[in-house]
CSV table of C-alpha atoms in Angstrom, one decimal:
chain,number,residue,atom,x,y,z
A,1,UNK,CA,0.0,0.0,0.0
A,2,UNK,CA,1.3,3.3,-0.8
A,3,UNK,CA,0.8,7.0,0.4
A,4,UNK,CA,-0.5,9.0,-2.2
A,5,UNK,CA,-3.2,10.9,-1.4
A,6,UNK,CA,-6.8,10.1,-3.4
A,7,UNK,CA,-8.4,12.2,-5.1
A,8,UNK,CA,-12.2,12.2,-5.2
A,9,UNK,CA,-14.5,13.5,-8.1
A,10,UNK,CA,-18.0,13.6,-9.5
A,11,UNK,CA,-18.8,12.0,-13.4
A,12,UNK,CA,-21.1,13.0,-15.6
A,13,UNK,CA,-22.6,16.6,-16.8
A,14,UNK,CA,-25.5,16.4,-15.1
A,15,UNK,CA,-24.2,15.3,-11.3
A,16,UNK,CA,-21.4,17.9,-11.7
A,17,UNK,CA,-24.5,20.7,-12.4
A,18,UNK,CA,-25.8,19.7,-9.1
A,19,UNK,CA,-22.8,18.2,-6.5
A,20,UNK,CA,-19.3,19.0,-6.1
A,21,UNK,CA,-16.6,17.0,-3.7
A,22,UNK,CA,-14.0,18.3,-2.2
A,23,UNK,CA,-11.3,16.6,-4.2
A,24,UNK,CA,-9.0,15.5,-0.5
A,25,UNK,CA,-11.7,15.0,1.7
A,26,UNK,CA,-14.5,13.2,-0.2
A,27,UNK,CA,-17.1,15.5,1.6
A,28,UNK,CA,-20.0,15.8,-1.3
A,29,UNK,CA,-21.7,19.8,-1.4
A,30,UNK,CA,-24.5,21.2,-3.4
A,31,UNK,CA,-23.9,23.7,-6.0
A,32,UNK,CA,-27.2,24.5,-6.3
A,33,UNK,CA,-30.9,24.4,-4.8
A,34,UNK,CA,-32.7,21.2,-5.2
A,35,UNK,CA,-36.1,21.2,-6.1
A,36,UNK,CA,-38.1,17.3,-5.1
A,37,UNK,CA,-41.0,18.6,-7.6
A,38,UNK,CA,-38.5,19.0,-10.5
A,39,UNK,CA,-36.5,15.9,-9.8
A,40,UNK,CA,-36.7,14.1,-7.0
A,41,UNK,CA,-34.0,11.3,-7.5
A,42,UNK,CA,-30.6,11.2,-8.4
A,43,UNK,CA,-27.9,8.7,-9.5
A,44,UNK,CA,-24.3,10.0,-8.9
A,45,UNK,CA,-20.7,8.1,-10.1
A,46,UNK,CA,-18.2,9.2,-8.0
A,47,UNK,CA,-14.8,8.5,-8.8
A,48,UNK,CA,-11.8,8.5,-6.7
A,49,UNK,CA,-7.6,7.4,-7.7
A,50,UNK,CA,-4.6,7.7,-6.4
A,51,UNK,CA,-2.4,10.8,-7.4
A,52,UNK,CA,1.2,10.7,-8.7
A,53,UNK,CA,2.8,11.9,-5.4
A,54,UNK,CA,4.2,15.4,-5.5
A,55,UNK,CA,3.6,16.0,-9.0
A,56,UNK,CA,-0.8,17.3,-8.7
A,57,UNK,CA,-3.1,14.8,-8.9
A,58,UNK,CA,-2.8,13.7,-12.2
A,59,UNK,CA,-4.7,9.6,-11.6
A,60,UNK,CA,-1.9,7.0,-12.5
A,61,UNK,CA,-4.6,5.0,-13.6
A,62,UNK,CA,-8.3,4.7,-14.9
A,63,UNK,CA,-10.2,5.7,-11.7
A,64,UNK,CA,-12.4,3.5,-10.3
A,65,UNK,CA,-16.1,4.3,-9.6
A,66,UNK,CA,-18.9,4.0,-7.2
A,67,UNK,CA,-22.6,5.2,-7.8
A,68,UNK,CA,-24.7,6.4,-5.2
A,69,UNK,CA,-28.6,6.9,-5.6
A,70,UNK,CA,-29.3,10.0,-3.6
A,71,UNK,CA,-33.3,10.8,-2.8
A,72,UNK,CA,-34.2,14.7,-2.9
A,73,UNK,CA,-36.2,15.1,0.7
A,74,UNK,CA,-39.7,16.8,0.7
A,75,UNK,CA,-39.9,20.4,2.1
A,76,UNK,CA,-43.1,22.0,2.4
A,77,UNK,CA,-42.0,24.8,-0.6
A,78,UNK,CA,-45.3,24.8,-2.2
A,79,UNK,CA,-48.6,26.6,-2.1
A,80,UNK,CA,-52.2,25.0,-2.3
A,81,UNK,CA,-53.7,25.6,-5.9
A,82,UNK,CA,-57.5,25.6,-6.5
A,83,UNK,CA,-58.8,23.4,-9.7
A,84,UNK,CA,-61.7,25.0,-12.3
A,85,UNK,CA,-62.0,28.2,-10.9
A,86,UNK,CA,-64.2,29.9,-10.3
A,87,UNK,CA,-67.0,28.3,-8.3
A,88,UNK,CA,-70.8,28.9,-8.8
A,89,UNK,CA,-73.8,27.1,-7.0
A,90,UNK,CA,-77.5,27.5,-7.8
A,91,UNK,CA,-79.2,26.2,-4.8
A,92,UNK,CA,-83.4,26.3,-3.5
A,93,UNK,CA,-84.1,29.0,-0.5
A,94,UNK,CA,-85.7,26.1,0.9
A,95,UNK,CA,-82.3,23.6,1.4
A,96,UNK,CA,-82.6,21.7,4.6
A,97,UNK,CA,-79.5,23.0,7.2
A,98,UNK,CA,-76.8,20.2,6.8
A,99,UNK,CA,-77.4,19.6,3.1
A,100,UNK,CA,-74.1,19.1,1.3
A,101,UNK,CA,-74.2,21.9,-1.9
A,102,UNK,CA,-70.7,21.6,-3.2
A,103,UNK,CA,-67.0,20.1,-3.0
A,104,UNK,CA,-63.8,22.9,-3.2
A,105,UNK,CA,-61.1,21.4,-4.9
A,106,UNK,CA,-57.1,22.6,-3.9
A,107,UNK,CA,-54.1,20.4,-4.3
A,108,UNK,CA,-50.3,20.6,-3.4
A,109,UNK,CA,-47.3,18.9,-5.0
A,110,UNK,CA,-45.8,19.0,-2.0
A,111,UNK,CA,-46.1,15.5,0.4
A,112,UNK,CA,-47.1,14.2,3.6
A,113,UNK,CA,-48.2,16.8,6.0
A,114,UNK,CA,-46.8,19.5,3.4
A,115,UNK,CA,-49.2,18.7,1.0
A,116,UNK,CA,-52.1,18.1,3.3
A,117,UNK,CA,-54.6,21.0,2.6
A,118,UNK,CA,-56.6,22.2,5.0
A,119,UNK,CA,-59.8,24.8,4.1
A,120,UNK,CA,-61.4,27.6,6.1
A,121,UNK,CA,-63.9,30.5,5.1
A,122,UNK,CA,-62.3,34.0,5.3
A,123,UNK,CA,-63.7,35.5,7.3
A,124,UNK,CA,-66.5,33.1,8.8
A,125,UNK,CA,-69.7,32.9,7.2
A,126,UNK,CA,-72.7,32.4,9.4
A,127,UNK,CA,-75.1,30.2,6.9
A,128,UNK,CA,-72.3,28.0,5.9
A,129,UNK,CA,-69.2,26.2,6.7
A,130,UNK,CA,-66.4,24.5,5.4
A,131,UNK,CA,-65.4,20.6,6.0
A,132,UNK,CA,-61.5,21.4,6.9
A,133,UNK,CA,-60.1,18.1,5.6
A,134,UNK,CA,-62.4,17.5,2.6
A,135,UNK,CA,-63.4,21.0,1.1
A,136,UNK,CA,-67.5,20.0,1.8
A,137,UNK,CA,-69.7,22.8,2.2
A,138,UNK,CA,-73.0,23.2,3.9
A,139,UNK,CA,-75.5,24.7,4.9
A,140,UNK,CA,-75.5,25.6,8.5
A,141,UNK,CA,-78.5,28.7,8.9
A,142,UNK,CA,-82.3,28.6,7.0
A,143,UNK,CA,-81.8,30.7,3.7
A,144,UNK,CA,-84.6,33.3,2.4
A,145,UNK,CA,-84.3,34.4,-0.7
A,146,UNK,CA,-86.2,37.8,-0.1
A,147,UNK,CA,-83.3,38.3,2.3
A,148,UNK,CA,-80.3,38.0,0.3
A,149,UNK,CA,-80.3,36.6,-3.1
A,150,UNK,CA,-76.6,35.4,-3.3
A,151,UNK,CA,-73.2,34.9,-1.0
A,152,UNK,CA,-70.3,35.5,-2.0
A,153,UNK,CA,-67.7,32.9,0.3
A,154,UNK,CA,-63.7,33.1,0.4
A,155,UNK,CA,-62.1,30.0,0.8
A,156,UNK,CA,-58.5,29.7,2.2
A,157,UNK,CA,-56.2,26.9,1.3
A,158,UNK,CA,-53.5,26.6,3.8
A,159,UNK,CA,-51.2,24.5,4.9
A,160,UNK,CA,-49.4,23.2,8.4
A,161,UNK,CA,-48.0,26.3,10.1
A,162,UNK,CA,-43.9,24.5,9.5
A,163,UNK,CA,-43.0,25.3,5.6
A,164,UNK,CA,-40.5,22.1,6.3
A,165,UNK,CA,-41.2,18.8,8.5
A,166,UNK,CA,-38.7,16.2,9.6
A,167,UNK,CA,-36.0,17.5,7.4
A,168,UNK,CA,-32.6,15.9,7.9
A,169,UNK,CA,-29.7,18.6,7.8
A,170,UNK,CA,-25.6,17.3,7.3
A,171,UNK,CA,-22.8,19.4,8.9
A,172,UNK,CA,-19.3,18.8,8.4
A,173,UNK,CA,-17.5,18.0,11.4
A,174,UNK,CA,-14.7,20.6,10.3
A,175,UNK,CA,-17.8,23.7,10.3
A,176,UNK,CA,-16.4,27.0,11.5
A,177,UNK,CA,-17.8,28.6,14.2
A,178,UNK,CA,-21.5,30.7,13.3
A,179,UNK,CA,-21.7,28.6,9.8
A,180,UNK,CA,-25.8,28.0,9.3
A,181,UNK,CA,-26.8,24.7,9.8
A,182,UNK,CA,-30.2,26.0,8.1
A,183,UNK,CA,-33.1,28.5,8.1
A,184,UNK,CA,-36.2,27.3,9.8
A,185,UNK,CA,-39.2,28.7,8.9
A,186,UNK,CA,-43.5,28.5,10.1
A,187,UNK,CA,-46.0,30.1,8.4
A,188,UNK,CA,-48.7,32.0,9.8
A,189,UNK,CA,-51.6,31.0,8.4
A,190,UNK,CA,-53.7,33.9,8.9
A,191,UNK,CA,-54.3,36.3,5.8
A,192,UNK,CA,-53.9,39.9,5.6
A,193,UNK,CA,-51.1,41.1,7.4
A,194,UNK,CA,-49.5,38.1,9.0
A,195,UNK,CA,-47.5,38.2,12.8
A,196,UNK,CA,-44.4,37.3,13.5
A,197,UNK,CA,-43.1,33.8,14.2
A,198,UNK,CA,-40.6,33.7,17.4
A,199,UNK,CA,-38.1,30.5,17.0
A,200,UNK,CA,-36.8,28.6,20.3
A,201,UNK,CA,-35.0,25.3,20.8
A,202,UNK,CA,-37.0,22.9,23.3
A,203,UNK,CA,-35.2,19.9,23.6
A,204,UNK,CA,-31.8,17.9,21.9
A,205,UNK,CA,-29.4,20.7,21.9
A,206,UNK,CA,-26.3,19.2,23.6
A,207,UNK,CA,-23.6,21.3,25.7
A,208,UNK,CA,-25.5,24.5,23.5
A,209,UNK,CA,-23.8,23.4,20.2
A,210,UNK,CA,-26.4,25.3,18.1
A,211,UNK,CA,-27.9,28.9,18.6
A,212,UNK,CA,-31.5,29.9,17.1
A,213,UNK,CA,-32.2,33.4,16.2
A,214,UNK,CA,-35.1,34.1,17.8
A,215,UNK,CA,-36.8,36.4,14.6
A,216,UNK,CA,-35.0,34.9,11.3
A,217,UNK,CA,-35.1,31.3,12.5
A,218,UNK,CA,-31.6,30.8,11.1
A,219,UNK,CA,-29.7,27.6,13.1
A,220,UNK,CA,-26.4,28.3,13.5
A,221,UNK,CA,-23.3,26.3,14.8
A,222,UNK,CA,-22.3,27.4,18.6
A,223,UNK,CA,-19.4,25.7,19.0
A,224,UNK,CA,-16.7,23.6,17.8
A,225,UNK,CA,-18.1,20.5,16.6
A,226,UNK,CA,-15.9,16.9,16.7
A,227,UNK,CA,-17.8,14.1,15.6
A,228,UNK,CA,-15.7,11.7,17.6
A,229,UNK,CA,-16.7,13.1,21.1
A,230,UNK,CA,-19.3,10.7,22.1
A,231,UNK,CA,-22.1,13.3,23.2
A,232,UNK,CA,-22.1,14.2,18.8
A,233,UNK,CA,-21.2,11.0,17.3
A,234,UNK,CA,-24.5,10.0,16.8
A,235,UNK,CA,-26.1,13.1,15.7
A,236,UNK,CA,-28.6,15.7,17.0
A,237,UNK,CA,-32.4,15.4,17.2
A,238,UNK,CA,-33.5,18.9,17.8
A,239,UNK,CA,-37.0,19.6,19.3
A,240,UNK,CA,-38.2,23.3,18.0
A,241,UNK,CA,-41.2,25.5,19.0
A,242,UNK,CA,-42.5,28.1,16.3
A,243,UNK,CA,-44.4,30.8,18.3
A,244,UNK,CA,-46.9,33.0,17.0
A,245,UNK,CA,-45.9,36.7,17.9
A,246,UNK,CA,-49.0,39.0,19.1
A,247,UNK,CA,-48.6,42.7,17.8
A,248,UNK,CA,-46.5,44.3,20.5
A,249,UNK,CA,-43.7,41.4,20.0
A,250,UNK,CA,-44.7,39.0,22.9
A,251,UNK,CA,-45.3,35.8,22.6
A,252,UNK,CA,-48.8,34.8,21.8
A,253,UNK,CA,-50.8,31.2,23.2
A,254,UNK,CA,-50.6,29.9,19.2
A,255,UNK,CA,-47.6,27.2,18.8
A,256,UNK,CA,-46.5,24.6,17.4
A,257,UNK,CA,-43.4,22.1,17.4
A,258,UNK,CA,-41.5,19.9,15.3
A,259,UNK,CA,-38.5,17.5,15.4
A,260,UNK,CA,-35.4,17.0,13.3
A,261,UNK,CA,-32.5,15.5,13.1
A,262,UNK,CA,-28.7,16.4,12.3
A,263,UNK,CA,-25.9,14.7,11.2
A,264,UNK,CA,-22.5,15.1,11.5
A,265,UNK,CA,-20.6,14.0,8.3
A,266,UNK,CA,-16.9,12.3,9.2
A,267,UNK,CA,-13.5,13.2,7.8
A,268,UNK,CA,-10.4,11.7,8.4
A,269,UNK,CA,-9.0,13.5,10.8
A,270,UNK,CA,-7.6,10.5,13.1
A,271,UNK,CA,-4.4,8.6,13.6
A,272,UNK,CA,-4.6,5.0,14.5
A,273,UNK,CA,-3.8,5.3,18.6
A,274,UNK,CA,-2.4,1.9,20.2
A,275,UNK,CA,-3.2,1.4,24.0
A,276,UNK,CA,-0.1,1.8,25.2
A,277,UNK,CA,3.3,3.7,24.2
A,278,UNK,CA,5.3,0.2,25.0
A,279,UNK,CA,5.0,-3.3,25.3
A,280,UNK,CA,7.2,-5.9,27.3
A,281,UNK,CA,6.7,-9.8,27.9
A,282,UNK,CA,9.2,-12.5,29.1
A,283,UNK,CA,8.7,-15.7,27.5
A,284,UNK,CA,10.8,-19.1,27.8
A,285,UNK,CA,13.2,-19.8,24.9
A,286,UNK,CA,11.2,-23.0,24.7
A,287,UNK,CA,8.0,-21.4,23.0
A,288,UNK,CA,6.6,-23.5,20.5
A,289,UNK,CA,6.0,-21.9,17.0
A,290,UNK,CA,2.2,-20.6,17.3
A,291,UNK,CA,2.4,-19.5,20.9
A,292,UNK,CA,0.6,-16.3,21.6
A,293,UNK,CA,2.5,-13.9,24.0
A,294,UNK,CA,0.6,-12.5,26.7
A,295,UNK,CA,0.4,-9.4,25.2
A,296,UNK,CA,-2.7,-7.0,25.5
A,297,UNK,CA,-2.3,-4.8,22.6
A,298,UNK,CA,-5.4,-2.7,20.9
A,299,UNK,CA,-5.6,-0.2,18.0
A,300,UNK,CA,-7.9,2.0,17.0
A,301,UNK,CA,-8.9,4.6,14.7
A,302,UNK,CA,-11.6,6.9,15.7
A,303,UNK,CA,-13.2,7.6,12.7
A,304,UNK,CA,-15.7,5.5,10.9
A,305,UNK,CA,-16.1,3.7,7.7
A,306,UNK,CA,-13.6,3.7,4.9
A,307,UNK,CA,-11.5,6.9,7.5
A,308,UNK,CA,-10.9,4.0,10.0
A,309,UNK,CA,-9.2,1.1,7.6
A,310,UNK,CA,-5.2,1.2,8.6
A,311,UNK,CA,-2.3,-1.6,8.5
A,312,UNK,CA,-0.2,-3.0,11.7
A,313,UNK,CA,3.3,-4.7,10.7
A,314,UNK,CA,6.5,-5.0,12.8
A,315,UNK,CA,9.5,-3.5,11.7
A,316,UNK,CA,13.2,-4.2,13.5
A,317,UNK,CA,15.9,-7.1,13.4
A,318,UNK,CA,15.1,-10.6,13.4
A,319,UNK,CA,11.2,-9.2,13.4
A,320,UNK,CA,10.0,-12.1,11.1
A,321,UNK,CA,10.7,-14.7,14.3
A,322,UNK,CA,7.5,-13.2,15.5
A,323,UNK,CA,4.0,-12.9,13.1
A,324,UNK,CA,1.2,-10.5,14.2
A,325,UNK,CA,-2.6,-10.3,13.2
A,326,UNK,CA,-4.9,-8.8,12.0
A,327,UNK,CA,-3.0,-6.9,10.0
A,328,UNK,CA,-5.7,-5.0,7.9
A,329,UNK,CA,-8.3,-3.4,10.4
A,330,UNK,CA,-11.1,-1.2,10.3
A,331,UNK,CA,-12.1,1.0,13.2
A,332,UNK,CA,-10.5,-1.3,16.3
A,333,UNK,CA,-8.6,-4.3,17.2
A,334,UNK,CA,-7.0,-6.5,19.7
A,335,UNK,CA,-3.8,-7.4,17.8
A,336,UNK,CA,-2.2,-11.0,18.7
A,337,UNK,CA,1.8,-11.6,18.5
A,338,UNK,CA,2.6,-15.5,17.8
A,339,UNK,CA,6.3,-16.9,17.7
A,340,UNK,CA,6.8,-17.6,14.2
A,341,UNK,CA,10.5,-20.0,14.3
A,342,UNK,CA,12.1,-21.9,17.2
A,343,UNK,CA,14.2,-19.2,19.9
A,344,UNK,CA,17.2,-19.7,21.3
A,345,UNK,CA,18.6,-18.1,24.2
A,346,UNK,CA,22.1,-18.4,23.5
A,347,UNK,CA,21.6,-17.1,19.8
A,348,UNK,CA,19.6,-14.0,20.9
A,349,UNK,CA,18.5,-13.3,24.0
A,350,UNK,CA,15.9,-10.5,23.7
A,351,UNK,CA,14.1,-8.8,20.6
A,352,UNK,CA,13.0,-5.1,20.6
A,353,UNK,CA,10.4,-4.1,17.7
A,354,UNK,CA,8.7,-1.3,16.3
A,355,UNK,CA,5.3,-1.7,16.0
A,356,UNK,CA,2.8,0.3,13.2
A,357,UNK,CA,-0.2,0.8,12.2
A,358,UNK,CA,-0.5,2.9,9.3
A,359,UNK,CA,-3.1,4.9,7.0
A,360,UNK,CA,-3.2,5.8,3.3
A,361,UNK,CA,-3.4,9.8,4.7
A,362,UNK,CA,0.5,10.9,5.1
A,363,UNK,CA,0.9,11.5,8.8
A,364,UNK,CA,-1.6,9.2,10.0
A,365,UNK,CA,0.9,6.9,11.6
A,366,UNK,CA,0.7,5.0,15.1
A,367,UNK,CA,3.7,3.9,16.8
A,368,UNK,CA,4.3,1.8,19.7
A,369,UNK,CA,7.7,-0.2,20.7
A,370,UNK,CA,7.4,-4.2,21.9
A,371,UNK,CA,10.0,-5.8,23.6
A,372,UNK,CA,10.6,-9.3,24.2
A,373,UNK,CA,13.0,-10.9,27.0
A,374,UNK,CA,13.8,-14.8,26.3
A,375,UNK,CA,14.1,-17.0,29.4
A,376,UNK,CA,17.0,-19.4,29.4
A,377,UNK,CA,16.4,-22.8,30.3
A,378,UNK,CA,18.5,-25.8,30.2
A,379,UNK,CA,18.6,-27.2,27.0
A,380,UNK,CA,22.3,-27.6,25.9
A,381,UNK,CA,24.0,-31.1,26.7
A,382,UNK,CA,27.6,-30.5,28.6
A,383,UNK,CA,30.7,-30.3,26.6
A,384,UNK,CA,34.3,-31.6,26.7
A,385,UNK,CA,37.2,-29.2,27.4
A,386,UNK,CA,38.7,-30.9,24.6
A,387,UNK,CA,37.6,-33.1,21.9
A,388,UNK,CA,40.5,-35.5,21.6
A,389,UNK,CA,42.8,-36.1,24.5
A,390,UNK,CA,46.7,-37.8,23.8
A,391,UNK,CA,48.8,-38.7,26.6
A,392,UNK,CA,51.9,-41.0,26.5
A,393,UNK,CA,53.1,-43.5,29.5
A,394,UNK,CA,56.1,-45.0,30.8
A,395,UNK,CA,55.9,-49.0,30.6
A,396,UNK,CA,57.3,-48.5,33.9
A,397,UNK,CA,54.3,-46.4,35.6
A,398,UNK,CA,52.5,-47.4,38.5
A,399,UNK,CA,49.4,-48.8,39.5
A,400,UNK,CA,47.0,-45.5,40.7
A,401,UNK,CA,49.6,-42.8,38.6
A,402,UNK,CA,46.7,-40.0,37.7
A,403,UNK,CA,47.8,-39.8,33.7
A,404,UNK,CA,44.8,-37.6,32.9
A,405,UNK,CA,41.9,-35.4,34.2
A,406,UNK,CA,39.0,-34.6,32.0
A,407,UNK,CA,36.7,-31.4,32.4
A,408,UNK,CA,33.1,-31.2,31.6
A,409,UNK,CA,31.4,-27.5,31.2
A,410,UNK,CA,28.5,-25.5,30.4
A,411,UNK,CA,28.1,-21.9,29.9
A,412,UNK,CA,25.2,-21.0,32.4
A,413,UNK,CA,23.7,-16.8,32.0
A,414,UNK,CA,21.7,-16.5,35.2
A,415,UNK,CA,19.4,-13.4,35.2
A,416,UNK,CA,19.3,-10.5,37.8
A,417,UNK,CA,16.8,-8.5,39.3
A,418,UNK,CA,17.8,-5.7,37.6
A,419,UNK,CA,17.4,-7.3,34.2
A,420,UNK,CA,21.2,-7.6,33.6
A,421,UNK,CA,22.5,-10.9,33.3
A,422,UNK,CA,26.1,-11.9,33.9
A,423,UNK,CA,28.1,-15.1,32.8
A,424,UNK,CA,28.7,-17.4,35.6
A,425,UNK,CA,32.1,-19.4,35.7
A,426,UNK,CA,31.9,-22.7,34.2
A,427,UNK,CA,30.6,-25.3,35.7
A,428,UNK,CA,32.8,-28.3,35.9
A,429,UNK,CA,31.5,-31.6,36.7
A,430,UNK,CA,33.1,-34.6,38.5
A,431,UNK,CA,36.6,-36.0,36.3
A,432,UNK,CA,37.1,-38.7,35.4
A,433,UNK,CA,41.2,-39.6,36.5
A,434,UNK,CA,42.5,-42.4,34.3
């Protein structure tokens, strides 16, 4: 694996009229305002390739692609619209009170509650009223035509009070201080002159990361904003209250609330982090091939998906006598060290490693040291001084004459305390006198 940076980008005309991506980071933006009743689906091929390090980001290679289907959220944007208009009704004077004398028609392309209609009469009429779900009219009052001859009746089509319901905002985890999350807006749905809506936060706003302007309604970031601090990682659900504004600026009884959520979009702004700085273990030179050492190492990288995938490999002298795995990770892992060949005291008596774990992103490097003490043990038979002993006698020597004494040694290393270990004289066993 190597460490040029990847470069991200958008293919096709159409995608690129629409969504840019910031070419380092991945992070996907708008270019322009998205309209659901226009086109409310998307299909965008991203690429991404590695540049030729130091020299731009010219791909080395045909970039590969990934296509992500991207659905255009509702927002109530729309007004009602009335069908055939306008409406005339020739009833009898003498129409029973509850009689049904006609249907209003009003529709909006917007959906769920932002496309429900509601009608009203404005203002009120006393001989009839106005089914607020279905558009019915009826007649409320006895009608005399000697009275009054004909009504004329406005009918409102309004919506809910919220021009936008469970929307879903994204915020970069990187936003500046004051950037706009988003402007929230109600609507009054009183004609004429409308009042003023007064915004407040009820509920979901943690350690006051967001401020909402009272008047405007615009949300704006109050703090800085790190996805990996657990109390953000998972995202905001903000409770809001719209409140209508009575004529002198205070707040009237008429309000209404609505929930959202926020989330905060990850970059890869984490090194892999062992558990420890360094690691040391004492094992017996006797360690099979396989053996785990009693080692608790973990990794992790804080990020999330594709920002958390690293590699972990030893680098130092002799490092291939040990194996270590996993090796590829994503996220976090316990890593396990294993004697790969036979050890031998007497050949080398301790082992000191580097230990790595290592992203694509230059810089994004862990680093921890392991160190590994052997324990002698007795496993080397005893050896002759010499290999082949002459001597010469008289013809004449005696019964009991010593001619030769023979020495058996072994090189025994006992350990300190301290960790230094000395060479002890050799150790002779009994001779044999011949």
């Amino acid at each position: 694996m190597d460490n040029d940076p990847l470069v991200f980008g958008v293919v096709g005309e159409e995608a690129s009229r629409f969504f840019a991506v910031e070419s380092l980071t991945g992070v996907v933006w708008l270019r322009q305002p998205l309209d659901r009743e226009t086109k409310s689906e998307f299909t965008v091929e991203f690429s991404v390739s590695d540049s030729q390090g130091g020299r731009g980001v010219t791909p080395k290679t045909q970039p590969p692609a990934g296509t992500v289907n991207i659905q255009v959220g509702d927002v109530n944007d729309n007004a009602p619209t009335f069908h055939n208009q306008p409406y005339s009704v020739r009833i009898p004077e003498n129409t029973p009170v509850g009689t049904p004398i006609f249907i209003v028609n009003a529709t909006d392309p917007d959906q769920g509650a932002g496309g429900s209609v509601l009608y009203s009469f404005q203002p009120p009429s006393e001989f009839f009223a106005i089914d607020s779900g279905r558009g019915i009219v009826t007649v409320t009052r006895e009608l005399d035509y000697e009275v009054t001859q004909a009504y004329q009746l406005q009918v409102n089509a309004t919506v809910s009070l919220w021009a936008g319901l469970g929307f879903t905002a994204l915020l970069c985890q990187i936003s500046l201080w004051g950037t706009t999350v988003r402007m929230i807006t109600a609507i009054d749905q009183d004609k004429g002159r409308p009042r003023g809506i007064g915004y407040t936060i009820v509920s979901g706003n943690t350690n006051s990361i967001f401020a909402l302007d009272y008047i405007s309604g615009a949300l704006t970031l109050n703090g800085p904003l790190d996805r990996e601090n657990p109390f953000y990682s998972n995202g905001f659900i903000l409770t809001v209250k719209a409140t209508e504004l009575n004529d002198d600026r205070t707040p009237s009884d008429a309000t209404v609330t609505t929930t959202f959520n926020i989330l905060v979009i990850d970059l890869n702004d984490n090194a892999p982090e062992f558990n420890s700085s360094e690691y040391s273990v004492a094992i017996t030179e006797l360690a099979q091939v396989g053996f785990a050492l009693p080692l608790f190492i973990q990794v992790q990288d804080k990020d999330e998906g594709p920002n958390s995938v690293f590699e972990v490999y030893l680098v130092g002298n002799n490092s291939h006598h040990f194996i270590i795995s996993p090796t590829s990770i994503q996220g976090k892992a316990d890593i396990r060290v294993r004697v790969a060949v036979p050890l031998d005291y007497e050949t080398i008596p301790r082992y000191e490693f580097s230990l790595f774990a290592n992203e694509s992103v230059p810089d994004h490097v862990g680093f921890a040291r392991v160190k590994i003490s052997l324990i002698n043990e007795n496993d080397n038979r005893p050896i002759f001084s010499k290999a082949l002993y002459n001597i010469s006698l008289l013809e004449n020597t005696t019964v009991g004459t010593t001619v030769l004494q023979v020495h058996v040694s072994r090189s025994v290393q006992l350990p300190l305390s301290n960790g230094v270990e000395v060479c002890r004289a050799p150790e002779r066993f009994p001779s044999d006198s011949y």
